[in-house]
mmCIF file of C-alpha atoms and ligand atoms in Angstrom:
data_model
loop_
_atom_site.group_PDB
_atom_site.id
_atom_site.type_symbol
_atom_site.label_atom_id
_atom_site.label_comp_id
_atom_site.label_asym_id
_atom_site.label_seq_id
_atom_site.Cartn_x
_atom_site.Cartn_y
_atom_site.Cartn_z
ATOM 1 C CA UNK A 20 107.085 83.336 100.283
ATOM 2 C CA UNK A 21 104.385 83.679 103.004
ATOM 3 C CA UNK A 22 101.086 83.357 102.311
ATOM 4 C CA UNK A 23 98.193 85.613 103.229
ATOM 5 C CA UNK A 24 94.220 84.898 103.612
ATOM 6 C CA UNK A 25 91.239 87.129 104.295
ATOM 7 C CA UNK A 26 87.859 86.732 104.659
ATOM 8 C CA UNK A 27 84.826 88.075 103.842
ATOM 9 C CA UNK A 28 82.404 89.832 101.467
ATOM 10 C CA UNK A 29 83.007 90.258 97.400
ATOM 11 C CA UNK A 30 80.824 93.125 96.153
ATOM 12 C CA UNK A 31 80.506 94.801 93.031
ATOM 13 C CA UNK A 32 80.381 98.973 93.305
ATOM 14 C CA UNK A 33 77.937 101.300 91.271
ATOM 15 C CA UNK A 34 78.443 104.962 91.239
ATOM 16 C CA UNK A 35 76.631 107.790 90.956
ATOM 17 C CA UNK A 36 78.584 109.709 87.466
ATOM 18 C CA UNK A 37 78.049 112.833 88.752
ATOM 19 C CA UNK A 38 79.509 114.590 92.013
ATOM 20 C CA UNK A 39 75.993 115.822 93.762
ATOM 21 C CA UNK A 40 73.810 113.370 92.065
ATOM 22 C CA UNK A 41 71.436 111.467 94.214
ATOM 23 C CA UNK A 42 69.320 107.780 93.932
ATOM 24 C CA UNK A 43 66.369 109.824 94.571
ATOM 25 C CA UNK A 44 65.990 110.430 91.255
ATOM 26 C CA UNK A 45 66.724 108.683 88.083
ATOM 27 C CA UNK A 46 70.545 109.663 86.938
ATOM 28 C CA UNK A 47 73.457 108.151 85.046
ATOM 29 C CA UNK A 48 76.030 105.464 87.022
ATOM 30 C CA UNK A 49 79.036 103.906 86.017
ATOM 31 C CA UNK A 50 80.149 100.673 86.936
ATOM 32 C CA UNK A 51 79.912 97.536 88.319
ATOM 33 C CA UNK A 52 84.043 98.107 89.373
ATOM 34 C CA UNK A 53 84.695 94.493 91.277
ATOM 35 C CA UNK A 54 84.285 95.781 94.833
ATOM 36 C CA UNK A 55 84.429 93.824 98.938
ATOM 37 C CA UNK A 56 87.485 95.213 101.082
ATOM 38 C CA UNK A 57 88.797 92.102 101.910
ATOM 39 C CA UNK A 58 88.723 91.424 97.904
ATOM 40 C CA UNK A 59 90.651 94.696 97.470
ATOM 41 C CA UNK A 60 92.992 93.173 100.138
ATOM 42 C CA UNK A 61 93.937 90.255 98.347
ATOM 43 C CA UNK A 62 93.863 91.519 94.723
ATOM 44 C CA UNK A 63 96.307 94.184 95.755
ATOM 45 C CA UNK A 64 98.629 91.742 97.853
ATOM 46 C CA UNK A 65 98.763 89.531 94.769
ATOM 47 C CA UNK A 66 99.411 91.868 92.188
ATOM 48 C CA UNK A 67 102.660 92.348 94.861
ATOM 49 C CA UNK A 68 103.680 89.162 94.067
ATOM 50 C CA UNK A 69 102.526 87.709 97.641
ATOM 51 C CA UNK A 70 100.880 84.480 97.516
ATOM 52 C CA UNK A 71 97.077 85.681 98.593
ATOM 53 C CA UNK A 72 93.866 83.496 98.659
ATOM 54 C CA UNK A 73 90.348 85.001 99.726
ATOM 55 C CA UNK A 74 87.615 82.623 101.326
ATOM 56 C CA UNK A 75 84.233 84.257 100.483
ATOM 57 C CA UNK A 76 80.806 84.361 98.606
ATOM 58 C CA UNK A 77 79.451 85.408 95.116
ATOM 59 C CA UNK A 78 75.899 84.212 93.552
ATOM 60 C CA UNK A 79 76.514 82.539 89.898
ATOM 61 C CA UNK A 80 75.925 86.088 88.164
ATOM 62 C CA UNK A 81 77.530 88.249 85.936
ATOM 63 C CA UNK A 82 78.809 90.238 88.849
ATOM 64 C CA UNK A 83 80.227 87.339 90.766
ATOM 65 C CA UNK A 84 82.328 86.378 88.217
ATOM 66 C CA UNK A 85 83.445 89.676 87.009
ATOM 67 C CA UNK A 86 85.022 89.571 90.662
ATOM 68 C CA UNK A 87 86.444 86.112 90.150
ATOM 69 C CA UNK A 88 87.941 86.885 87.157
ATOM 70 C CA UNK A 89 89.526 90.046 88.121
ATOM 71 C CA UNK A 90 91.129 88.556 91.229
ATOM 72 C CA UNK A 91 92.037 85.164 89.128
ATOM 73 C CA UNK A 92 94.002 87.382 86.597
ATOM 74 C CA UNK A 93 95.705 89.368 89.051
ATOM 75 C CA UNK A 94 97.088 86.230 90.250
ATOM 76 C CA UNK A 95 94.827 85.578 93.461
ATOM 77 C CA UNK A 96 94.101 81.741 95.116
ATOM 78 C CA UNK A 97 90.182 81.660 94.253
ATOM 79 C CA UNK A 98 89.936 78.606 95.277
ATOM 80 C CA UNK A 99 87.904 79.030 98.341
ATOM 81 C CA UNK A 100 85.269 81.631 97.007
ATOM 82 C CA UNK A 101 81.701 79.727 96.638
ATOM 83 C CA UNK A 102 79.495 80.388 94.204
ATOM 84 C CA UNK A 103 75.953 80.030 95.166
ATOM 85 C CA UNK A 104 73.111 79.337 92.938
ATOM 86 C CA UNK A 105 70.391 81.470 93.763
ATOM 87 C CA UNK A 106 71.682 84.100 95.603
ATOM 88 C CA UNK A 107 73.167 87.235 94.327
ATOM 89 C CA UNK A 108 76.368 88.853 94.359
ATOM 90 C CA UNK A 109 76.118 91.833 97.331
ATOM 91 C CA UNK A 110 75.722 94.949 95.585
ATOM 92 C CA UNK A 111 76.759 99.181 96.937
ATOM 93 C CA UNK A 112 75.489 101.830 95.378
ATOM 94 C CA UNK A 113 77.668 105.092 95.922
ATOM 95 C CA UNK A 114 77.232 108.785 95.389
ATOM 96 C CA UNK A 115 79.663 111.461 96.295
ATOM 97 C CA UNK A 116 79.349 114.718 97.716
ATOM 98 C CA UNK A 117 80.834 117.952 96.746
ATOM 99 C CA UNK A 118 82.693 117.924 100.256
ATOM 100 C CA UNK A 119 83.877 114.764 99.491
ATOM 101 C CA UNK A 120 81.431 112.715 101.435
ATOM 102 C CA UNK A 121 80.266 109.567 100.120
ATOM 103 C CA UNK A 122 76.484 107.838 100.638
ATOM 104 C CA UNK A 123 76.328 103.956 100.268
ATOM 105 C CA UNK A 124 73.249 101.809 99.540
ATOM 106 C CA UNK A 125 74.890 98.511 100.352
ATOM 107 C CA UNK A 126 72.822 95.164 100.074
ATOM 108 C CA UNK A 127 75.558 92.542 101.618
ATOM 109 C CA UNK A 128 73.579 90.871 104.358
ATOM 110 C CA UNK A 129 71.260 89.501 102.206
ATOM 111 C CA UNK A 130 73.536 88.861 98.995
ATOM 112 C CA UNK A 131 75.636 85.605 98.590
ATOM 113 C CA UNK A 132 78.276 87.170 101.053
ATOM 114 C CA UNK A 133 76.504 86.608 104.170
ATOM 115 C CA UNK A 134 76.228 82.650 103.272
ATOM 116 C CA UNK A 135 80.402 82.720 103.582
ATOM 117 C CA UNK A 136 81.122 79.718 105.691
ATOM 118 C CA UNK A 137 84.473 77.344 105.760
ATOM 119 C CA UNK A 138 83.800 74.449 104.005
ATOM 120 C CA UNK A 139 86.383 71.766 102.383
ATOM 121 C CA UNK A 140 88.269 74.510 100.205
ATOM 122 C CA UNK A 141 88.401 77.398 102.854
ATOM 123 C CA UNK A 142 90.010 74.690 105.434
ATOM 124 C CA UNK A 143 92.512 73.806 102.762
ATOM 125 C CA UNK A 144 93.381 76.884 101.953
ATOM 126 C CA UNK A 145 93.872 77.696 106.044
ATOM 127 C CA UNK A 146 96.074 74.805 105.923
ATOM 128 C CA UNK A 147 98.478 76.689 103.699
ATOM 129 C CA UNK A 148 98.420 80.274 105.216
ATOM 130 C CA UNK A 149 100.967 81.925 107.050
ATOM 131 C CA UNK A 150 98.968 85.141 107.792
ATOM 132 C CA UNK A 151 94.941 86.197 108.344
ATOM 133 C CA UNK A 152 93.924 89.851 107.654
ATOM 134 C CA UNK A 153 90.879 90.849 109.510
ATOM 135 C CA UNK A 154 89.074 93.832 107.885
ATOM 136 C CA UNK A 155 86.184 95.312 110.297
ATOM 137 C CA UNK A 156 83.374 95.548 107.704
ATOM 138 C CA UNK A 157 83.615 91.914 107.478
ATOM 139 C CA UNK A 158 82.245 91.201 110.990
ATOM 140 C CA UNK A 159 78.612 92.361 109.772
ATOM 141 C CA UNK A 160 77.044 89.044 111.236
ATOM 142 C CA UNK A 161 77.396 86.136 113.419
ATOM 143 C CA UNK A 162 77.756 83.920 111.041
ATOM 144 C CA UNK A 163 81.473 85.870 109.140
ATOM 145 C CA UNK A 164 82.565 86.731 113.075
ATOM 146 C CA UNK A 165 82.489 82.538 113.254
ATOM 147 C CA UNK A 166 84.720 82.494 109.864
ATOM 148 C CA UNK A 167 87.087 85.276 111.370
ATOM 149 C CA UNK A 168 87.547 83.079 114.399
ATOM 150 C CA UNK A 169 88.073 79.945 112.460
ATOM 151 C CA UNK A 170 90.983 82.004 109.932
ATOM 152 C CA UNK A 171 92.341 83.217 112.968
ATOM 153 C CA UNK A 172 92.699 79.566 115.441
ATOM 154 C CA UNK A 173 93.873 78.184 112.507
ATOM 155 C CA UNK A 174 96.372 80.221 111.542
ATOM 156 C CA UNK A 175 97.763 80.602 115.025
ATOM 157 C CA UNK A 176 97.679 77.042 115.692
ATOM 158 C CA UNK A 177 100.514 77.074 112.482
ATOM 159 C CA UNK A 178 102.564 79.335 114.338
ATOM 160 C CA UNK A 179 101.301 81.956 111.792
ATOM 161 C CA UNK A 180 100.566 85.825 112.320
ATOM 162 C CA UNK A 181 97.497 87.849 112.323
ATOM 163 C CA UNK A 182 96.898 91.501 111.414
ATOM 164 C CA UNK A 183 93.846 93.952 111.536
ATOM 165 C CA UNK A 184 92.594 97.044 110.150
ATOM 166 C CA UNK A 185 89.165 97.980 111.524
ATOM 167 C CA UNK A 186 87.501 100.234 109.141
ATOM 168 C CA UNK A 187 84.782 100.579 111.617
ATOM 169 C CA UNK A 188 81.596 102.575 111.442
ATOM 170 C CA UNK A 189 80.817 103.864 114.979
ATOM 171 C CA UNK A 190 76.958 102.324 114.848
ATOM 172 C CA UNK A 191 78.633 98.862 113.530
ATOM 173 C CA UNK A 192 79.745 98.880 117.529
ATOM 174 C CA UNK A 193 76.080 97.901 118.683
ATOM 175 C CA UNK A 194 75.674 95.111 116.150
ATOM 176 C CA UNK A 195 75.008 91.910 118.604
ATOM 177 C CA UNK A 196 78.349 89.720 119.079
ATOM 178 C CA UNK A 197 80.676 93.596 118.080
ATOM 179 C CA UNK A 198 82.628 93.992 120.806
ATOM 180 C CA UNK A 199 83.195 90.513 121.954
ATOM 181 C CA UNK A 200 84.498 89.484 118.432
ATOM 182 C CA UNK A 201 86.447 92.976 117.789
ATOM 183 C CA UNK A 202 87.968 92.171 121.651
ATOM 184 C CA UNK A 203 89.346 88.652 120.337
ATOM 185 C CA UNK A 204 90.644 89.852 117.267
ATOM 186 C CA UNK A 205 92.270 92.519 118.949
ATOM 187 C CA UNK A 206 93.409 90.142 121.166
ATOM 188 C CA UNK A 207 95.098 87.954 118.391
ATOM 189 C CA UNK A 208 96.157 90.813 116.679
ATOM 190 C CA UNK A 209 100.362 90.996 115.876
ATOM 191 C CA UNK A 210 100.091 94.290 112.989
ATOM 192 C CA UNK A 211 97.106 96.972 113.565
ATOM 193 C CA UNK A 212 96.350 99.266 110.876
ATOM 194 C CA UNK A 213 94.061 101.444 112.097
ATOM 195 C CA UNK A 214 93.521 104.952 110.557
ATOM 196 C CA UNK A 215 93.931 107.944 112.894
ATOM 197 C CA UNK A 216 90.426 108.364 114.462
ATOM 198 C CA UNK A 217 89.843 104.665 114.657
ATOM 199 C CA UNK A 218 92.112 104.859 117.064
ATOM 200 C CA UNK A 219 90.211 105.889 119.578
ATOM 201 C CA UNK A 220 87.832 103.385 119.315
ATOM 202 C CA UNK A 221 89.792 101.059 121.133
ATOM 203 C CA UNK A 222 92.077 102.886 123.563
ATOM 204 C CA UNK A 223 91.039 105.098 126.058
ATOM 205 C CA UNK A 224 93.973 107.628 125.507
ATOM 206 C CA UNK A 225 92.523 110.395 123.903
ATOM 207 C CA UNK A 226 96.524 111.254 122.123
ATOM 208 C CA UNK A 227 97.958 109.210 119.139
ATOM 209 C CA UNK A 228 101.490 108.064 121.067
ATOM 210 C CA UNK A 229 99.497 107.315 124.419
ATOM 211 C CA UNK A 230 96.592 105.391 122.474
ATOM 212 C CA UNK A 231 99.670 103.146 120.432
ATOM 213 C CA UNK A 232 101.569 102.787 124.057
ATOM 214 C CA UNK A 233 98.228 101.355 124.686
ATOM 215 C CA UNK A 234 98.180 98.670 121.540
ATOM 216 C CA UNK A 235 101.835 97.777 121.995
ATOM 217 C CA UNK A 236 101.200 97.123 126.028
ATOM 218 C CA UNK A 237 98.332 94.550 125.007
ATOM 219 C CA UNK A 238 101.015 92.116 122.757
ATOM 220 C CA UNK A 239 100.347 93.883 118.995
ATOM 221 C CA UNK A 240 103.460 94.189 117.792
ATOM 222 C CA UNK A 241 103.326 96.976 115.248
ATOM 223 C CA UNK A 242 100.573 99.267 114.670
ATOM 224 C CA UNK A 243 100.857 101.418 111.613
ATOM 225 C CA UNK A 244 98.159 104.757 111.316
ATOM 226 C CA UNK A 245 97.077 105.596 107.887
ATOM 227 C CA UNK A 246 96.481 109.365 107.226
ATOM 228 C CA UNK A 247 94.719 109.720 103.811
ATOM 229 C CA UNK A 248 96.911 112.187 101.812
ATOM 230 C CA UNK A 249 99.363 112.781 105.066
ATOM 231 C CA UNK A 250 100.829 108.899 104.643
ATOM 232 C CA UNK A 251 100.940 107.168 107.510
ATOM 233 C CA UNK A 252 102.661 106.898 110.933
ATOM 234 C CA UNK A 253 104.634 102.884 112.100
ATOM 235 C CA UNK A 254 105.334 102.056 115.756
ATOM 236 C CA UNK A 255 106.373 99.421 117.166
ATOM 237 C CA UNK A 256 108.732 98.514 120.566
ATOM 238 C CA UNK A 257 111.371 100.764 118.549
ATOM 239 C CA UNK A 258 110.312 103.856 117.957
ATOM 240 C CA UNK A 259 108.807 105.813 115.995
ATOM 241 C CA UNK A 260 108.931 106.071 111.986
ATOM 242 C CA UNK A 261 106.935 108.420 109.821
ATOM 243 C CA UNK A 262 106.406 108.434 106.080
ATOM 244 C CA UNK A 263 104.489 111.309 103.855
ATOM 245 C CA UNK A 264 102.032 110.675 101.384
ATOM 246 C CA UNK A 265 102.569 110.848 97.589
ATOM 247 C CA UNK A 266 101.104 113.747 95.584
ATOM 248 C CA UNK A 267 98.344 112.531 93.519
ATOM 249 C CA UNK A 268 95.255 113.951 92.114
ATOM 250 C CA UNK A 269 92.101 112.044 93.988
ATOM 251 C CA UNK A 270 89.535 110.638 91.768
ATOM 252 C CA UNK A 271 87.787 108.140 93.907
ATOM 253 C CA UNK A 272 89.332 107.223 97.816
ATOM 254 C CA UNK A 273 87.421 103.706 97.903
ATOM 255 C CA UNK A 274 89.570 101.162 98.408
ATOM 256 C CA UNK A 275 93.105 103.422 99.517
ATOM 257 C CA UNK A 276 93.088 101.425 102.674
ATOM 258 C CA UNK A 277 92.467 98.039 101.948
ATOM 259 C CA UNK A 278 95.511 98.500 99.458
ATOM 260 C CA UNK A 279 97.615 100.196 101.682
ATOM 261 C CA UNK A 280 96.999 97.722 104.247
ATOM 262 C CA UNK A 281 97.959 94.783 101.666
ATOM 263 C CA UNK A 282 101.084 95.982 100.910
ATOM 264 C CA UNK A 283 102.027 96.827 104.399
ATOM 265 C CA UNK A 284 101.452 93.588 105.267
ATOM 266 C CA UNK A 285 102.959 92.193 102.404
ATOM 267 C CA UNK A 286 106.392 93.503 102.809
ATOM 268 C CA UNK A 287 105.869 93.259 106.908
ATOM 269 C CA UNK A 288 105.847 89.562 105.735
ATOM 270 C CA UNK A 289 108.995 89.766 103.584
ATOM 271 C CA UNK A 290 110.560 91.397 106.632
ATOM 272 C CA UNK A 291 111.528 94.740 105.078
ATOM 273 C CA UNK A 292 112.085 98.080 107.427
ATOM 274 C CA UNK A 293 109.303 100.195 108.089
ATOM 275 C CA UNK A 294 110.624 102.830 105.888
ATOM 276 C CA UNK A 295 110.583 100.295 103.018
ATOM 277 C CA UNK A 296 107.260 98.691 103.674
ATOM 278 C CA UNK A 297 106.001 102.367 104.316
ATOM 279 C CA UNK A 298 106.816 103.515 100.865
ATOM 280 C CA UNK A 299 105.372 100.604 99.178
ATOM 281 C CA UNK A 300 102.460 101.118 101.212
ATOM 282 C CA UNK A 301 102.060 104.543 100.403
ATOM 283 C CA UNK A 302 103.002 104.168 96.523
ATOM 284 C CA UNK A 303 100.192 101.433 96.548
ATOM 285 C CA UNK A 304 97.688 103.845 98.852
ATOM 286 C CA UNK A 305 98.112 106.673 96.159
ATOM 287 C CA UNK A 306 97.827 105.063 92.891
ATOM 288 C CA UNK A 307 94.521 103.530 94.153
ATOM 289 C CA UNK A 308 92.682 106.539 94.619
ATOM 290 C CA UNK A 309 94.146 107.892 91.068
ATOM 291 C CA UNK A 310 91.604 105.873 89.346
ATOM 292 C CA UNK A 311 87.208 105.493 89.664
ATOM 293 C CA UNK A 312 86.403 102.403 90.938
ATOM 294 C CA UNK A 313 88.116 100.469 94.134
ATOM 295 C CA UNK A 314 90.199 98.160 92.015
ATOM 296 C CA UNK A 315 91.048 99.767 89.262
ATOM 297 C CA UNK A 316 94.279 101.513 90.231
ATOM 298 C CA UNK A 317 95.771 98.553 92.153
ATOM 299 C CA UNK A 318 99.118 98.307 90.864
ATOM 300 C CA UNK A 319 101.709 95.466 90.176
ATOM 301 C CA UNK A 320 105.092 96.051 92.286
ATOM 302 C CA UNK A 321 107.023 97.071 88.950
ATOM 303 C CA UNK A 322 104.323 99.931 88.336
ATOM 304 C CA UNK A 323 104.716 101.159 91.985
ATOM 305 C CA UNK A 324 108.274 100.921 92.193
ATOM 306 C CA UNK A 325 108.572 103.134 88.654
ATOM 307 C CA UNK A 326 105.690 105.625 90.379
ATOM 308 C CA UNK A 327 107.928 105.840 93.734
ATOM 309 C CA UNK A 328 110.752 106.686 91.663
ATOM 310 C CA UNK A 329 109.646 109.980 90.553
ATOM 311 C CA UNK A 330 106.819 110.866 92.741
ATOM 312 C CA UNK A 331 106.808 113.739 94.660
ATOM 313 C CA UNK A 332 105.370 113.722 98.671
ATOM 314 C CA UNK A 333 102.940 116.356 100.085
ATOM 315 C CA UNK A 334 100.195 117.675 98.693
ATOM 316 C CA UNK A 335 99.751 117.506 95.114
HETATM 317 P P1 LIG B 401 91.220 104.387 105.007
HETATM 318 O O1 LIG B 401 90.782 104.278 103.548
HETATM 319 O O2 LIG B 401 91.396 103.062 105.673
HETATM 320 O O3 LIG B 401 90.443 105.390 105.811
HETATM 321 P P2 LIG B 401 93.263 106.364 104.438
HETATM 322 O O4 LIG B 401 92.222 107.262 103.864
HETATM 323 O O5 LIG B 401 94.124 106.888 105.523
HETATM 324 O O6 LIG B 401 92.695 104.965 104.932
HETATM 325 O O7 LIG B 401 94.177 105.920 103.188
HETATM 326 C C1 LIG B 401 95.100 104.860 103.312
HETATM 327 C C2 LIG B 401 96.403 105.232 102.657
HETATM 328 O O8 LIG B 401 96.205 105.509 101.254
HETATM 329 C C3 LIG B 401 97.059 106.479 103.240
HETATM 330 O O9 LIG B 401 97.820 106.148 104.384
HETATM 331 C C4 LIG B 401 97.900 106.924 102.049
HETATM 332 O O10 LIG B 401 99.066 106.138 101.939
HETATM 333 C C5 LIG B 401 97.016 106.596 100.855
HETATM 334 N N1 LIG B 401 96.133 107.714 100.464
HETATM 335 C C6 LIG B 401 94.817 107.878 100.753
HETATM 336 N N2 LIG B 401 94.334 109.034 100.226
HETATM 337 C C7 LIG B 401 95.369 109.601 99.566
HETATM 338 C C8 LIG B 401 95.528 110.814 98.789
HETATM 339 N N3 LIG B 401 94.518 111.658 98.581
HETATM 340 N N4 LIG B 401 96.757 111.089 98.272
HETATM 341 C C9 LIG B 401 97.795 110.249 98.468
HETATM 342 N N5 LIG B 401 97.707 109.094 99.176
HETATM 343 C C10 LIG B 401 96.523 108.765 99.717
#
């Protein structure tokens, strides 16, 4: 089976208990849930059954390996994940909104993930990959747009593929280096996941079909558009294919993308059909946000399968 490496930053997630509660005062939190997209990524890829290794990070702490642990029993390639003595694990702080909005406190620059480099165990594991998945928030600094570019040259140079999802803040787009490094990935890129406003970002169509045209004229072969409880929309030279959302009650949406996206790319991979690698995608997109914390309802293909079984689409 092909095998699949990100890159980037491991984080552990703290929430605010209560819906309304701010860090301007003293209140209860829950947590640390393990926590980085491109962790999410992986975790959820493996529990697929795809071989999956992540090159990243932690400081030696307890919430470094609480992250290490959870992505070594779920069956991910740690191998390349650094653990630095004195630094410490990046940290986000979250509080939700009653509209559903969420508020971050992130501390990831500074923490163990911004010292990711590729050393001896992140070029072995590139020697073995098939496929790099470039998540946006990883491209916070010069330093993890270098590791992109490495992940990406080297698995090209293998005859390998490369896909993208963005999950890009608007104001990320004047950090120095942005564009340049989101133009190469882009440029690289073979399956785009973007979700439906993201869109826009990079094409200048301002209508979904025109702004995919768009992708698929610049040499992406697929781009699939997530649509949070909707599902999610695949195109590629083809047509056209479509696929609801399953009916779930949402506890916590952290992390629906980043498993989406793994499975997507997981069963894009194994060469299924869209509709196929749209279910699983979905199933896997659903169950996450079922659960508090961004890992915690990642879910093995059996348990997805079983869920997609009975399931209902639409709104819950
Ligand atoms: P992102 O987190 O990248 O913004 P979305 O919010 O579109 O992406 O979520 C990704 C996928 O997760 C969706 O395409 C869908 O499959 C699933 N998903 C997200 N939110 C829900 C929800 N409330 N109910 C059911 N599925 C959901």
């Amino acid at each position: 089976m092909k095998k699949l490496v990100c890159a980037g930053e491991i984080l552990v997630e703290i929430m605010a208990e209560r819906i309304g509660q701010s860090f301007l005062a003293p209140g209860p939190l829950v947590g640390p849930f393990p926590s980085g997209a491109p962790a999410i990524f992986i975790d959820q890829a493996a529990r697929l059954g795809q071989p999956a290794g992540l090159i990243a990070a932690v400081g030696d702490d307890d919430f470094g390996h609480l992250n290490i642990e959870r992505l070594r029993a779920d069956g991910a390639d740690i191998s390349a994940i650094k653990v630095h003595r004195g630094a410490a694990t990046g940290t986000a702080f979250v509080t939700y909104e009653a509209d559903g909005s969420r508020h971050f406190v992130y501390n990831i620059k500074q923490s163990a993930a911004g010292l990711i480099e590729i050393g001896a165990e992140a070029r072995a594991l590139l020697a073995g990959a098939d496929h790099f998945h470039v998540m946006g928030t990883s491209l916070f600094s010069p330093e993890v747009i270098e590791v992109a570019r490495n992940g990406i040259e080297a698995v090209k140079a293998r005859g390998g593929t490369v896909s993208f999802d963005p999950n890009i803040r608007k104001e990320m787009l004047d950090l120095p280096g942005m564009r340049d490094a989101l133009h190469f990935v882009l440029s690289k890129t073979d399956v785009f996941l973007p979700s439906g406003p993201e869109l826009f970002i990079f094409a200048k169509a301002t209508d979904e079909e025109s702004a995919v045209r768009e992708m698929l004229g610049r040499g992406i072969s697929t781009v699939v558009v997530k649509k949070g409880a909707d599902g999610a929309v695949h195109y590629d030279q083809t047509g056209r294919t479509a696929s609801p959302g399953f009916a779930v009650d949402e506890i916590d949406p952290t992390g629906a993308g980043d498993c989406f996206a793994a499975a997507f790319v997981s069963f894009w991979l194994r060469g299924a059909t869209a509709e196929k690698a749209l279910s699983i995608a979905n199933g896997c997109g659903a169950l996450a946000v079922t659960k508090k914390g961004p890992m915690e309802g990642i879910a093995s293909l059996a348990a997805v399968e079983a869920f997609i079984k009975t399931a209902k689409t639409g709104a819950p």
